[in-house]
Short mmCIF file of C-alpha atoms in Angstrom, two decimals:
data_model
loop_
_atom_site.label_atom_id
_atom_site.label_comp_id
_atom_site.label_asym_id
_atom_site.label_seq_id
_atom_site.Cartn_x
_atom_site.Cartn_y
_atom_site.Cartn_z
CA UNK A 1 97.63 122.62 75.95
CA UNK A 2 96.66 126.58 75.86
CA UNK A 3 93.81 128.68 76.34
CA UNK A 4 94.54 130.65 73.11
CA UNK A 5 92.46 129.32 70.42
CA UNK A 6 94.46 126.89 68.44
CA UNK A 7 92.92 128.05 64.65
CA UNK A 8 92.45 131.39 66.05
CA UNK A 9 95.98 133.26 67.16
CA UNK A 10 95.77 136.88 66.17
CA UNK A 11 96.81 139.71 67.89
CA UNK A 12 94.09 140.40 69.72
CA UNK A 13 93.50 136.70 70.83
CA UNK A 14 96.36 136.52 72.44
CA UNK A 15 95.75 139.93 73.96
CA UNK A 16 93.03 138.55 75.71
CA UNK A 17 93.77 134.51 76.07
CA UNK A 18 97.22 133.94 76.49
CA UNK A 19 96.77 133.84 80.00
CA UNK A 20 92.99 133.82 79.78
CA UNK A 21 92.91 135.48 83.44
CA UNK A 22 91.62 139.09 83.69
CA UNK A 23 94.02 141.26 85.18
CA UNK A 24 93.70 144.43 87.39
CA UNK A 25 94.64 148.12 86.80
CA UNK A 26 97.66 148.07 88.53
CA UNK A 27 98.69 145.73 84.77
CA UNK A 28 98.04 148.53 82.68
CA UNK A 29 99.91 150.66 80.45
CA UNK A 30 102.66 150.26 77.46
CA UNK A 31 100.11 148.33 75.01
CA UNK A 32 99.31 149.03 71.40
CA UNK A 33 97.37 151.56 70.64
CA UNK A 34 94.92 149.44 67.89
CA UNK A 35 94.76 150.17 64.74
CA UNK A 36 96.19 153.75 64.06
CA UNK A 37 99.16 153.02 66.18
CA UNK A 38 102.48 154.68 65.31
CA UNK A 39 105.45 156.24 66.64
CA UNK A 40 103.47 159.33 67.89
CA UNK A 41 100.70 156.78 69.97
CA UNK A 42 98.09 158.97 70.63
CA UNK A 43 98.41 161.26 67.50
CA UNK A 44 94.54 162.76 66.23
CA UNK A 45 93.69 163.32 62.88
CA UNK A 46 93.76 166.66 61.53
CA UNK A 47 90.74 168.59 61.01
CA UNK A 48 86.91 167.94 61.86
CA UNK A 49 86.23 164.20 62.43
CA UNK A 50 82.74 162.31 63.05
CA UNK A 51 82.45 159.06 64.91
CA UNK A 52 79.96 156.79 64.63
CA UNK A 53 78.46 155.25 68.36
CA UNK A 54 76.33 152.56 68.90
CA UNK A 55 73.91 152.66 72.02
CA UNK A 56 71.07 151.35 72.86
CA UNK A 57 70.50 153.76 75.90
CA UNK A 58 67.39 155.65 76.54
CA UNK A 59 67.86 159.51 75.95
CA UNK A 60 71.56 158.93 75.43
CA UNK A 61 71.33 160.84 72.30
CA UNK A 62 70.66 164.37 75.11
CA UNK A 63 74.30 162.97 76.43
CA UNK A 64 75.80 163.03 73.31
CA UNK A 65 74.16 166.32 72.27
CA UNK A 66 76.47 167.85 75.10
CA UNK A 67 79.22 166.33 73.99
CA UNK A 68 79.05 167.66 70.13
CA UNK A 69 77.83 171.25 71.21
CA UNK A 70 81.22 171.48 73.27
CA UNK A 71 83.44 169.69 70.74
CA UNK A 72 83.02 170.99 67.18
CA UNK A 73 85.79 169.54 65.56
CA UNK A 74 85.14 165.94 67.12
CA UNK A 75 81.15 164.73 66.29
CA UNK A 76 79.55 161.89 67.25
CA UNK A 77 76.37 160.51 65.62
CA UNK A 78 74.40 158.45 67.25
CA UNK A 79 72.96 154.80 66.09
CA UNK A 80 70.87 152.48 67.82
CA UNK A 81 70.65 149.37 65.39
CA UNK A 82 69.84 146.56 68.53
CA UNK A 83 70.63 146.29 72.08
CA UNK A 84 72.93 143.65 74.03
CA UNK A 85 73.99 140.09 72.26
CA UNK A 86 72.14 141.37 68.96
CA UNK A 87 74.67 144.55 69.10
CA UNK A 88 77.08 142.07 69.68
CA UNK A 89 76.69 139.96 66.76
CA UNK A 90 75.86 143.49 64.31
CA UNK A 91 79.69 144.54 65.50
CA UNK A 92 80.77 141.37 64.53
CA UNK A 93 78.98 141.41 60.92
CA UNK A 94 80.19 144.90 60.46
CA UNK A 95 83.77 144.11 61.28
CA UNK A 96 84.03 141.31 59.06
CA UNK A 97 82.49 143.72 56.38
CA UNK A 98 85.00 146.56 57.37
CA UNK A 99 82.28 149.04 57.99
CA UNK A 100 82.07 148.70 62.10
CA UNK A 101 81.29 152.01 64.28
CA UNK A 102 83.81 153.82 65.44
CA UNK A 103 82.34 153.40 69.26
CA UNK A 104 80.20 151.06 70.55
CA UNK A 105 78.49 150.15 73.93
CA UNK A 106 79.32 146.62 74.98
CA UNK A 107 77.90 144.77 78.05
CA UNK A 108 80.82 143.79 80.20
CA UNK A 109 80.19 139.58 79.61
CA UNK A 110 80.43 139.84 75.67
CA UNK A 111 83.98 141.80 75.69
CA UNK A 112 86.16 138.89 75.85
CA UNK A 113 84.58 137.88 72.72
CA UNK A 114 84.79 140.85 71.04
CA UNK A 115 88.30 141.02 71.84
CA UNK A 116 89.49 137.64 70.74
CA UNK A 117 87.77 138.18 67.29
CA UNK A 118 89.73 141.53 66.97
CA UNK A 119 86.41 143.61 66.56
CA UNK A 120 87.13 146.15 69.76
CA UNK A 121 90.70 147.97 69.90
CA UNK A 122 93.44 147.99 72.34
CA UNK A 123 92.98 151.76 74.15
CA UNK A 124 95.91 151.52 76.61
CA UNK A 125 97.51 154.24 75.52
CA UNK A 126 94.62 156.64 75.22
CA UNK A 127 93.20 155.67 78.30
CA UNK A 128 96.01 156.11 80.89
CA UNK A 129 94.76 159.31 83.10
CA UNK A 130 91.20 157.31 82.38
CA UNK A 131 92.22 154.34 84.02
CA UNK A 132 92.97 155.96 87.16
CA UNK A 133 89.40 157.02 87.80
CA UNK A 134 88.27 153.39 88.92
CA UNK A 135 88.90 150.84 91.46
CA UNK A 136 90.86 147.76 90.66
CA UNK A 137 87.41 145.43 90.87
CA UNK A 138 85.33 147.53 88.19
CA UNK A 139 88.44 147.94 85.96
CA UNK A 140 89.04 144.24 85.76
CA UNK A 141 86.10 143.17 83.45
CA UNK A 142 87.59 145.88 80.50
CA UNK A 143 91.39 144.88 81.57
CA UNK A 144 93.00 141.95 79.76
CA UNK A 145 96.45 141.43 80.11
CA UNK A 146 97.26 144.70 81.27
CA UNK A 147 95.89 145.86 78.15
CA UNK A 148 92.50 148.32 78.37
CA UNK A 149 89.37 147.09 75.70
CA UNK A 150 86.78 149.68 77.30
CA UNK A 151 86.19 152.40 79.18
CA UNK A 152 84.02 151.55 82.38
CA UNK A 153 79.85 153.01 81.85
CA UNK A 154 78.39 151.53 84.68
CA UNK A 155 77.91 148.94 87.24
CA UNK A 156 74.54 147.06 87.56
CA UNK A 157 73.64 145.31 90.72
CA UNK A 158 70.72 143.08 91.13
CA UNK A 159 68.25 144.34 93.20
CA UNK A 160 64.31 143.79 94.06
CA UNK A 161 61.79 146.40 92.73
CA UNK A 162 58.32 146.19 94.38
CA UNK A 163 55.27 147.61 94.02
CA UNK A 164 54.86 149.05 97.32
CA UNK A 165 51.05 150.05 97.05
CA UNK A 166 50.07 146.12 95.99
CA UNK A 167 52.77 145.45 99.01
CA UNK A 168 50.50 147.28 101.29
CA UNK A 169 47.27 145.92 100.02
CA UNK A 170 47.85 142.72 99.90
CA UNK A 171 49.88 142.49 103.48
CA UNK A 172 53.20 141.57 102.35
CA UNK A 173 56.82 142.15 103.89
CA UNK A 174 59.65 142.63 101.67
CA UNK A 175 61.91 139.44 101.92
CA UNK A 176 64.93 139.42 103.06
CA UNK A 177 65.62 135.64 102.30
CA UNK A 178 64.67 133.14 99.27
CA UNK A 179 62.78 131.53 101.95
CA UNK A 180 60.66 134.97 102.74
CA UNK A 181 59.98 135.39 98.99
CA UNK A 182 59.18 131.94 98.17
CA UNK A 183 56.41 132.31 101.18
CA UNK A 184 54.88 135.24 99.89
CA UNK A 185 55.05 134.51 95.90
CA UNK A 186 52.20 131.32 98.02
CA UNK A 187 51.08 134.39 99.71
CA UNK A 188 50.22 136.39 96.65
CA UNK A 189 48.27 133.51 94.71
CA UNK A 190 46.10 132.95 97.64
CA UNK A 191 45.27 136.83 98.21
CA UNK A 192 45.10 137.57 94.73
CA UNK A 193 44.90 134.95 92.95
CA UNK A 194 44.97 136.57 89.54
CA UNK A 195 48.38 138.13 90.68
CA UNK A 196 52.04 136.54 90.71
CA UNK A 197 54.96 138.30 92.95
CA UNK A 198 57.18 137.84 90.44
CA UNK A 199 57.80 135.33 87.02
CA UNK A 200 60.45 133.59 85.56
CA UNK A 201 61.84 134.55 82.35
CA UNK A 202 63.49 132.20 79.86
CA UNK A 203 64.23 134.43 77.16
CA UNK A 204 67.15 136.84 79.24
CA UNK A 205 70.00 134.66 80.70
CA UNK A 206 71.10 138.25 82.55
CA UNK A 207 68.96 137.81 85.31
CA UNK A 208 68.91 134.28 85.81
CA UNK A 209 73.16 134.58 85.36
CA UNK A 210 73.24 137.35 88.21
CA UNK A 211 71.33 135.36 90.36
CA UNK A 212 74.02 132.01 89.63
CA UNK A 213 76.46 134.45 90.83
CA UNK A 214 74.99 135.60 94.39
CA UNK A 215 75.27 132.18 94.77
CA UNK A 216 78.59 131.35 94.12
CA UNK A 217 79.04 130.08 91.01
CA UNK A 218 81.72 130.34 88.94
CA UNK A 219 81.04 129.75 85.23
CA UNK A 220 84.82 129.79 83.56
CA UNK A 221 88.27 129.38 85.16
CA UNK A 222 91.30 128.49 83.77
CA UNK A 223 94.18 126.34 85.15
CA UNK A 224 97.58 126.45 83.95
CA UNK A 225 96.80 126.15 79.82
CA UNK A 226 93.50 124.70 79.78
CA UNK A 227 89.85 126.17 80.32
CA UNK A 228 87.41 125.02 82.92
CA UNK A 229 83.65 125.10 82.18
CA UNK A 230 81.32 124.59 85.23
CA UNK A 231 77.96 125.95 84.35
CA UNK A 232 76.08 123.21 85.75
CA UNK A 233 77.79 123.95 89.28
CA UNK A 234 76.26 123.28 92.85
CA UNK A 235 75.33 127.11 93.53
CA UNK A 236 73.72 127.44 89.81
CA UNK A 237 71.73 123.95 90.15
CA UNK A 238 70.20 125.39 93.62
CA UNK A 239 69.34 128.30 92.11
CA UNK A 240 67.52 126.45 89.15
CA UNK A 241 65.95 123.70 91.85
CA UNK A 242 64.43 126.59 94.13
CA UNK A 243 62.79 128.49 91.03
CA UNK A 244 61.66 124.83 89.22
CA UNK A 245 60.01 124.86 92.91
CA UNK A 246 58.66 128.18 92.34
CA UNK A 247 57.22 127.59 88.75
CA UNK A 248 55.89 123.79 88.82
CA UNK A 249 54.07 125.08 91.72
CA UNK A 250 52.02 127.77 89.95
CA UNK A 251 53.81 130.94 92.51
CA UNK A 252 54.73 132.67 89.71
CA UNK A 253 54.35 133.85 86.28
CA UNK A 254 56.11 131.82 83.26
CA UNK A 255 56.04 134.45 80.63
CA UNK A 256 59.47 136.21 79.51
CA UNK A 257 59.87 139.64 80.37
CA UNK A 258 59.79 142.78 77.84
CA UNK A 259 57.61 141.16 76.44
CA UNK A 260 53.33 143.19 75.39
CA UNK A 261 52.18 140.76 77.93
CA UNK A 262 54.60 141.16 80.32
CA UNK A 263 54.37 144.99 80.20
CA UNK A 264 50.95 144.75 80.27
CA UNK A 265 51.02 142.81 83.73
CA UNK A 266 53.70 145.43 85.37
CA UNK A 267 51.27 148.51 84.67
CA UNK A 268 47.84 146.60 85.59
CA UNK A 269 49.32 144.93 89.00
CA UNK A 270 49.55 141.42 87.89
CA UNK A 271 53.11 141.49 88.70
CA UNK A 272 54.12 142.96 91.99
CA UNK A 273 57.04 142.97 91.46
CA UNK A 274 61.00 142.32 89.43
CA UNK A 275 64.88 141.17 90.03
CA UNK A 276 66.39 143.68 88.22
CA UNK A 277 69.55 145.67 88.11
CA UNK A 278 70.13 149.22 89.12
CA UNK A 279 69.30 150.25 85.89
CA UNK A 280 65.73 149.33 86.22
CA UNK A 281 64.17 152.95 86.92
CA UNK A 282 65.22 153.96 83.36
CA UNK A 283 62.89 151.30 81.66
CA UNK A 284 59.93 150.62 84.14
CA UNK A 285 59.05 154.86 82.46
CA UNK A 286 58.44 152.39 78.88
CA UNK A 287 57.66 149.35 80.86
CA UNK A 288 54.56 150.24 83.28
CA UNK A 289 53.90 154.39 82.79
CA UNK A 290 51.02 154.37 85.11
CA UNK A 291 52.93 153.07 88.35
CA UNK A 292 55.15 156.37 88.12
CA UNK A 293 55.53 156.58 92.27
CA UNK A 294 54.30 153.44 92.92
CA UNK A 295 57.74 151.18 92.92
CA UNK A 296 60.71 151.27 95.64
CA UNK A 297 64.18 149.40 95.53
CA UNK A 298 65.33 146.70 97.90
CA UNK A 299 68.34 144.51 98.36
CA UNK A 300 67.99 141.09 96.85
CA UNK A 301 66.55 138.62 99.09
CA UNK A 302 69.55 136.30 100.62
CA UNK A 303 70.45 132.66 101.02
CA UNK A 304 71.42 133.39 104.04
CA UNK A 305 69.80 136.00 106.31
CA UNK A 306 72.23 138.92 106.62
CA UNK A 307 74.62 138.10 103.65
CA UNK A 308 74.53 141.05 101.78
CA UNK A 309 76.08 139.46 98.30
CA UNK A 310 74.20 140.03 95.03
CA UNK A 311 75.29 139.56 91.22
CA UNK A 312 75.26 141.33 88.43
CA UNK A 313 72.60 142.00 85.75
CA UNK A 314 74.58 143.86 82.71
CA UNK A 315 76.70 146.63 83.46
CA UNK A 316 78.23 148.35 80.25
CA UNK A 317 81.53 149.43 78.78
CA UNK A 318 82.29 152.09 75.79
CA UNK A 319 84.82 150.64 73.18
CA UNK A 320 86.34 151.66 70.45
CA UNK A 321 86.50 149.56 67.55
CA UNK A 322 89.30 147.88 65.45
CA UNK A 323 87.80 149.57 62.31
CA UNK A 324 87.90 153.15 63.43
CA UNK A 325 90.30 155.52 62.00
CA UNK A 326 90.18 157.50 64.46
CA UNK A 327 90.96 155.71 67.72
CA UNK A 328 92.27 158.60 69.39
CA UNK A 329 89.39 160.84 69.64
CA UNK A 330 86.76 158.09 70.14
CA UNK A 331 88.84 156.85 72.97
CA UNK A 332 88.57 160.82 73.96
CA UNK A 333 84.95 160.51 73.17
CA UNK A 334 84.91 157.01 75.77
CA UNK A 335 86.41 158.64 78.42
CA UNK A 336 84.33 161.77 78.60
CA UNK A 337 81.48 159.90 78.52
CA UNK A 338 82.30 157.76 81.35
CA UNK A 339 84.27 160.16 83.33
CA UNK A 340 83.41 164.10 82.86
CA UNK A 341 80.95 165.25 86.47
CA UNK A 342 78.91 166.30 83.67
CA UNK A 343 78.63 163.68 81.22
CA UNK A 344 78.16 161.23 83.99
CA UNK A 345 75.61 163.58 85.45
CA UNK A 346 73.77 163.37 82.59
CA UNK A 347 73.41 160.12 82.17
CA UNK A 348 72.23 159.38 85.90
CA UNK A 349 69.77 162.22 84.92
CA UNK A 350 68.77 160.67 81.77
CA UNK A 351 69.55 156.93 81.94
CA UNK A 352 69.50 155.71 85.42
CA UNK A 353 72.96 154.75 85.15
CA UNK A 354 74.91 154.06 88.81
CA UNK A 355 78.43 155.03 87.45
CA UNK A 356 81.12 152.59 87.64
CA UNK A 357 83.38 155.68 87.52
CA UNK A 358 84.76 156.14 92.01
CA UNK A 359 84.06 159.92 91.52
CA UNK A 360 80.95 159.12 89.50
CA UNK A 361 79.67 157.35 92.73
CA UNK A 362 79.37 160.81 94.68
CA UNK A 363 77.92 163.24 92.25
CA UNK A 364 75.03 165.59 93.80
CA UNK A 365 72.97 163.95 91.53
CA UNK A 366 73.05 161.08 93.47
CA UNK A 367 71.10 162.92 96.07
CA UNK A 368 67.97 163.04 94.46
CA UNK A 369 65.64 159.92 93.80
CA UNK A 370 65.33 159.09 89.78
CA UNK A 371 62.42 160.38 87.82
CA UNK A 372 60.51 157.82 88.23
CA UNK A 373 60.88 157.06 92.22
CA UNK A 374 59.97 160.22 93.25
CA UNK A 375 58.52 158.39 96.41
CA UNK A 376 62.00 157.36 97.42
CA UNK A 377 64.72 160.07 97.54
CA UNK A 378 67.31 157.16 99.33
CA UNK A 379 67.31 155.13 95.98
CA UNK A 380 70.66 155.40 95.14
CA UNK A 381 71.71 155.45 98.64
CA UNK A 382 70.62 151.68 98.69
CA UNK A 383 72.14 150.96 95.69
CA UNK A 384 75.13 152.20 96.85
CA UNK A 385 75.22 150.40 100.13
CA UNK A 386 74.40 146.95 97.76
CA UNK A 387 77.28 148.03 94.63
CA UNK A 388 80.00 146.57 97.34
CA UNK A 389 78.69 143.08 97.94
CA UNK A 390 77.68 142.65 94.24
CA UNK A 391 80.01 139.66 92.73
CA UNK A 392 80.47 138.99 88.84
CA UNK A 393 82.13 136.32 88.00
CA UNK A 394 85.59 136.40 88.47
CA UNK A 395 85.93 135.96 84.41
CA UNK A 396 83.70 134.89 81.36
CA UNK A 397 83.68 132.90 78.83
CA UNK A 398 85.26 133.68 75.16
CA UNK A 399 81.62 132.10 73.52
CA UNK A 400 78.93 133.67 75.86
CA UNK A 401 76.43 134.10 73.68
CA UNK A 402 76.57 130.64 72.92
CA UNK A 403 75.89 129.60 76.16
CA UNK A 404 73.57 132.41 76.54
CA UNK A 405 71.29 130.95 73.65
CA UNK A 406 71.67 127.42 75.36
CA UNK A 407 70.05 129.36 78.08
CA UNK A 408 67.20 130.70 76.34
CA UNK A 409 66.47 127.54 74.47
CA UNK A 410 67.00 125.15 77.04
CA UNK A 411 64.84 126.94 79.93
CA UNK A 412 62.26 127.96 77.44
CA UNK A 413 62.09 124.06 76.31
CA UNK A 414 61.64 123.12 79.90
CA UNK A 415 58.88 125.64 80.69
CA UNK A 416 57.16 124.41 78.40
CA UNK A 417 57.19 120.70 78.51
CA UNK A 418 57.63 120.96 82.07
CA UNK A 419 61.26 119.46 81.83
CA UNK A 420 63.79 119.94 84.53
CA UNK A 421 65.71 122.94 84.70
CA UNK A 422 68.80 120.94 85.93
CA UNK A 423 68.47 119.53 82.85
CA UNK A 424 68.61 122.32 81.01
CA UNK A 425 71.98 123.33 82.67
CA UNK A 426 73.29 120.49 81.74
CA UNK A 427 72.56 121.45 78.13
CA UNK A 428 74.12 124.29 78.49
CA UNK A 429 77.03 123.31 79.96
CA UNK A 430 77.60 120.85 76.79
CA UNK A 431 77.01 123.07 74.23
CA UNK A 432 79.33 125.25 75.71
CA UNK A 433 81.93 123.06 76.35
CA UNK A 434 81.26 121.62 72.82
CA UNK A 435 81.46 125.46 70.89
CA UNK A 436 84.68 125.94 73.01
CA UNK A 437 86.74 122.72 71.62
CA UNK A 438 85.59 123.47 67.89
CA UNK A 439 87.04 126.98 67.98
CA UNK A 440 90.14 125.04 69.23
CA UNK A 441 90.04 126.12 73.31
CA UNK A 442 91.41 122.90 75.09
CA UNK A 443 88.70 122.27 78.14
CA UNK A 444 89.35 119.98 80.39
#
C-alpha cells in the first residue's frame, strides 16, 4: 500500500505524499529549488523582470503598488481572475496550458493539491531566512516534507460578528456556548420575528469546515501507507445535528451567504449577526456599508463553557508557481509580502489581514481598531487572544475540492428537501473516499 498516488508519481507528488504527514519547520531546508533550479540555487535573471500574481484581495493592488515603486527592476502585475477553489481550478487549467502566473494566493486547504499536481513550486531554497519568521504550527500547513510550497499570508480564526445595536434592542447577550446561541437564535424569532440571529449557508464548506474542527474532527490521517477518510466523524455529525436543529426549526435563515439577498439582510438588520473569520472586517465594507460602527467581534460560542478552541475559516499562503521563470524573485516577491513591517502593515491597513507572520502579530497597527470597527479599538486584541486556541486540521486532503463540492451539493440538497444533514455527510464522505481510490490513493 502507499499514500502516493499509484498513476500519479511525479516529483512533486512524492514531495508532498510520500509520507503524506505535514511536517514542521524544524524539516526544512536542502530541497529543490522548482523549476529554474541549478548549480547556483537561488540565481535571478538578469535585467528587469515582471511577475504575474493572482489575488483576490481587496485593495491588494495599494500593497503591491509599494512593492513595484521600491523595486524597479522586479514588477508585479496584478490579476484577479476568481477567488478560492475557482482560483484553484484556473491555476490548474493554466498549468496544464503552460501559461500559469508566476505567483498566486492559495488558501492553505487546497495546497496539498496543488502540490501533488506539480502546479506550485518547491521554494526551500529561496525561503530559508523566510522560514524563520513563523512558529512551527503556522508553518506546517505550507511545509511538506521538509520542503516549503508557500510563504505564510495569514491566519483566519473563526469568530462571532454581531450587530451590537440590534443586540441592544432586542435584549440579547452574546453567547458564550452553542447552548446560549441556540436560545437566542428562539429569542430573535419571537422578538423580531422578521429577523434571524444568524443562517446557515450551503454554498461555502469554509465555515461549516471550521466549525467541524472546534469540534474535534479530524477529516484525513494517514497510517503507515494508507489514507484514512473520516468526514462523517462524531464531532462533525454533532455539529450537523445541532444546526439541522437550528434550521428545521425555523431559528435561522437558510439562504447562502454572499449572496444579493444575503447582503441585503446584513445592511437592513435581518441578520444580526455571522461566524466568520478574522478577515471579516475587510468584506462586511462591500457586504452591509450602512452598519459601518455598528458590528463588534466575539469569540465563538463553545461546546463547553470556558473552552476557548475555535477552527479555521481560510487563511492564505503566497506561492510561486511551477511555470514561472523566474522563481527566485517571485519567491522574493512572497516573502516581502508576507514578511516586510511594511508590507504586512499594509495589508492589515488595507485587507484586514491578522498576519500569520510572529513579528507580524505585534505591529503598531495592531493597535488601532480596522476601518470599519471604529467602535471597537480592542479588535485585534481579541483576535489575538482567540489565534492560540484556533485548531485546523492536523492535515487535508489531496482532493478537497471534491469533497468541498460534496459539501455544497449535498447540504444544499438537504435544505431543500428537508433531508438530513447526517446524510449529507455521509455523501460526502463517499464521494471522497470514492475520488481518492480512482486517482489511485489506497484508503482504508
Amino acid at each position: 500500500m502507499s499514500v502516493i498516488p499509484r498513476r500519479r508519481r511525479g516529483a512533486a507528488a512524492v514531495a508532498l505524499l510520500a509520507a503524506g504527514l505535514l511536517v514542521a519547520t524544524a524539516a526544512c531546508g536542502g530541497g529543490s529549488s522548482g523549476k529554474k533550479s541549478d548549480a547556483s540555487g537561488t540565481a535571478k535573471s538578469k535585467g528587469k523582470v515582471t511577475l504575474t500574481f493572482w489575488d483576490w484581495d481587496p485593495n491588494i493592488d495599494k500593497v503591491v503598488a509599494t512593492w513595484n515603486s521600491s523595486h524597479p527592476d522586479i514588477q508585479v502585475k496584478l490579476s484577479n481572475p476568481a477567488g478560492g477553489d475557482q482560483l484553484v481550478a484556473k491555476m490548474i487549467t493554466a498549468h496544464e496550458a503552460k501559461n500559469g502566473p508566476d505567483i498566486a494566493k492559495v488558501e492553505y486547504q487546497s495546497l496539498p493539491a496543488l502540490v501533488s499536481k506539480g502546479v506550485v513550486a518547491d521554494i526551500t531554497d529561496y525561503t530559508k531566512d523566510t522560514v524563520t519568521r513563523y512558529d512551527d504550527a503556522t508553518l506546517k500547513s505550507t511545509v511538506f516534507q521538509g520542503k516549503v510550497y508557500g510563504v505564510p499570508q495569514d491566519v483566519a480564526p473563526l469568530m462571532l460578528f454581531y450587530r451590537t445595536d440590534l443586540f441592544a434592542k432586542y435584549g440579547l447577550s452574546v453567547p458564550k456556548t452553542w447552548d446560549e446561541f441556540a436560545a437566542e437564535a428562539k429569542s430573535v424569532r419571537s422578538r423580531a420575528p422578521r429577523s434571524y440571529l444568524t443562517n446557515f449557508d450551503a454554498a461555502d464548506p469554509g465555515w461549516f469546515t471550521g466549525l467541524a474542527q472546534q469540534a474535534g474532527a479530524d477529516w484525513w490521517s494517514t497510517t503507515g501507507d494508507s489514507w484514512k477518510v473520516d468526514i462523517a466523524d462524531a464531532p462533525t455529525k454533532k455539529v450537523a445535528g445541532y444546526w439541522q436543529g437550528l434550521v428545521d426549526g425555523g431559528s435561522i435563515a437558510k439562504n447562502p451567504s454572499f449572496s444579493p439577498q444575503w447582503n441585503k439582510q446584513m445592511n437592513d438588520g435581518t441578520l444580526l449577526s455571522w461566524i466568520s473569520g478574522a478577515w471579516a472586517p475587510a468584506q462586511l465594507g462591500g457586504i452591509a456599508p450602512g452598519t459601518k460602527g455598528k458590528w463588534a467581534v466575539a469569540p465563538l460560542p463553545a461546546w463547553t463553557a470556558g473552552d476557548p478552541a475555535t477552527g479555521i475559516w481560510g487563511g492564505s499562503a503566497t506561492t510561486v508557481t511551477t511555470d514561472s521563470e523566474h522563481p527566485a524573485e517571485a519567491a522574493e516577491f512572497a516573502s516581502w509580502l508576507n514578511t516586510d513591517d511594511a508590507a504586512v502593515t499594509e495589508q492589515v491597513k488595507q485587507i484586514n489581514v491578522y498576519p500569520a507572520a510572529t513579528s507580524g502579530r505585534s505591529l503598531p497597527v495592531l493597535q488601532a481598531a480596522p476601518a470599519f470597527f471604529p467602535n471597537q479599538p480592542d479588535f485585534y486584541a481579541e483576535v489575538k487572544k482567540v489565534a492560540p486556541a484556533a485548531r485546523s486540521f492536523p492535515m487535508w486532503g489531496p482532493d478537497v475540492t471534491v469533497t468541498f463540492t460534496g459539501y455544497t451539493d449535498g447540504f444544499s440538497k438537504a435544505l431543500q428537501s428537508g433531508g438530513s444533514f447526517s446524510g449529507a455527510l455521509d455523501s460526502m464522505q463517499n464521494a471522497t473516499v470514492a475520488d481518492m481510490k480512482k486517482l489511485g490513493f489506497t484508503v482504508g
